[in-house]
Amino acid sequence: MVNKVYVTYNQVHKLCQDSADQILNDFTPNLMIAIGGGGYVPARILRSFLKRPGSANIPIQAIGLSLYENLGKDGPVEEPGTKVTRTQWLDLSSLEMANLIGKNILIVDEVDDTRTTLEYAVKELQKDVETAKQKLGREGEKTKFSIFVLHNKDKPKKGHLPEDMHSENRYLAAHTVGDVWICYPWEATDIDEHDRLALSQPT
């Protein structure tokens, strides 16, 4: 039986709030890239806490990556797939890629499960930025990627992140959990039932 943990919008809000100061101090992001669909809501909440008086909101761009697949047996339980599929990406022919050059970019997702999706996102974004730098003659400008997730699952990872991302502490998980199935509120079809189940969980 799958061990499910139900997370409420309030809990997501507070995880973002509690992480904001560390993100500002350690990552100093000036652009966020949300991985859809789970990274959209945390990125938007986080933006409110990252804004400082007199400064503009940090822009959010979006990419869509799919790794999970529905088992189709016992309800809406999914398990990690083996291949990352792009469902949405930045427009390489527009100013979007040029805007990434020389920036501190925070990649936001809801959960670090097998790390396969995060590995793919970092590698592909780094590759596209390098291509844009060469094309525009801006090789001297450094782009730094950092990662924020709401939850990291404490389990062996299939994907790997760059060594300097770990050594420079450019990875932050707001909360580490066991290898459980996390049910986020934006996945619920009945939010009242979802919150009821969340409240009934052991603390």
Coordinates of C-alpha atoms in Angstrom, one line a residue, residues 84-158:
V84 CA 11.8 12.9 -19.4
T85 CA 9.5 14.4 -21.9
R86 CA 9.5 18.2 -22.8
T87 CA 5.9 19.5 -22.8
Q88 CA 7.0 23.2 -22.8
W89 CA 10.3 24.9 -23.3
L90 CA 11.9 28.3 -23.7
D91 CA 11.8 29.8 -27.2
L92 CA 15.4 29.4 -28.3
S93 CA 14.9 31.8 -31.2
S94 CA 13.6 34.7 -29.0
L95 CA 15.0 37.0 -26.4
E96 CA 14.2 34.4 -23.7
M97 CA 17.6 32.7 -23.9
A98 CA 19.5 36.0 -24.1
N99 CA 17.7 37.0 -20.9
L100 CA 19.2 34.0 -19.1
I101 CA 22.8 35.0 -19.8
G102 CA 24.7 36.4 -16.8
K103 CA 21.8 35.8 -14.4
N104 CA 21.3 34.0 -11.2
I105 CA 18.5 31.6 -12.1
L106 CA 16.4 29.7 -9.5
I107 CA 14.8 26.5 -10.8
V108 CA 11.7 25.7 -8.8
D109 CA 9.9 22.4 -8.5
E110 CA 7.6 20.8 -5.9
V111 CA 9.5 17.6 -5.2
D112 CA 12.9 16.1 -5.7
D113 CA 12.0 12.4 -6.0
T114 CA 14.4 10.5 -8.3
R115 CA 16.2 13.8 -9.3
T116 CA 15.9 12.8 -13.0
T117 CA 13.8 15.8 -13.9
L118 CA 16.0 18.2 -12.1
E119 CA 19.1 16.7 -13.7
Y120 CA 17.5 17.1 -17.1
A121 CA 16.4 20.7 -16.5
V122 CA 19.8 21.8 -15.3
K123 CA 21.7 20.1 -18.1
E124 CA 19.5 21.3 -20.9
L125 CA 19.2 24.9 -19.6
Q126 CA 23.0 25.1 -19.2
K127 CA 23.5 23.7 -22.8
D128 CA 21.0 26.2 -24.2
V129 CA 22.6 29.1 -22.4
E130 CA 26.0 28.2 -23.6
T131 CA 24.7 28.0 -27.2
A132 CA 23.1 31.5 -26.8
K133 CA 26.3 32.9 -25.3
Q134 CA 28.4 31.7 -28.3
K135 CA 25.8 32.9 -30.7
L136 CA 25.7 36.4 -29.1
G137 CA 29.4 36.7 -28.3
R138 CA 28.8 36.9 -24.6
E139 CA 31.0 34.0 -23.4
G140 CA 32.5 36.1 -20.6
E141 CA 29.1 36.3 -18.7
K142 CA 28.4 33.6 -16.2
T143 CA 25.0 32.2 -15.6
K144 CA 24.4 30.4 -12.2
F145 CA 21.6 27.9 -11.6
S146 CA 20.2 27.1 -8.2
I147 CA 17.4 24.8 -7.2
F148 CA 14.5 25.1 -4.7
V149 CA 12.1 22.3 -4.0
L150 CA 9.4 22.1 -1.4
H151 CA 10.2 18.5 -0.5
N152 CA 13.2 16.3 -1.0
K153 CA 12.6 12.5 -0.7
D154 CA 15.4 10.8 1.3
K155 CA 16.1 8.0 -1.1
P156 CA 18.8 6.9 -3.6
K157 CA 18.7 9.3 -6.6
K158 CA 18.9 8.2 -10.2

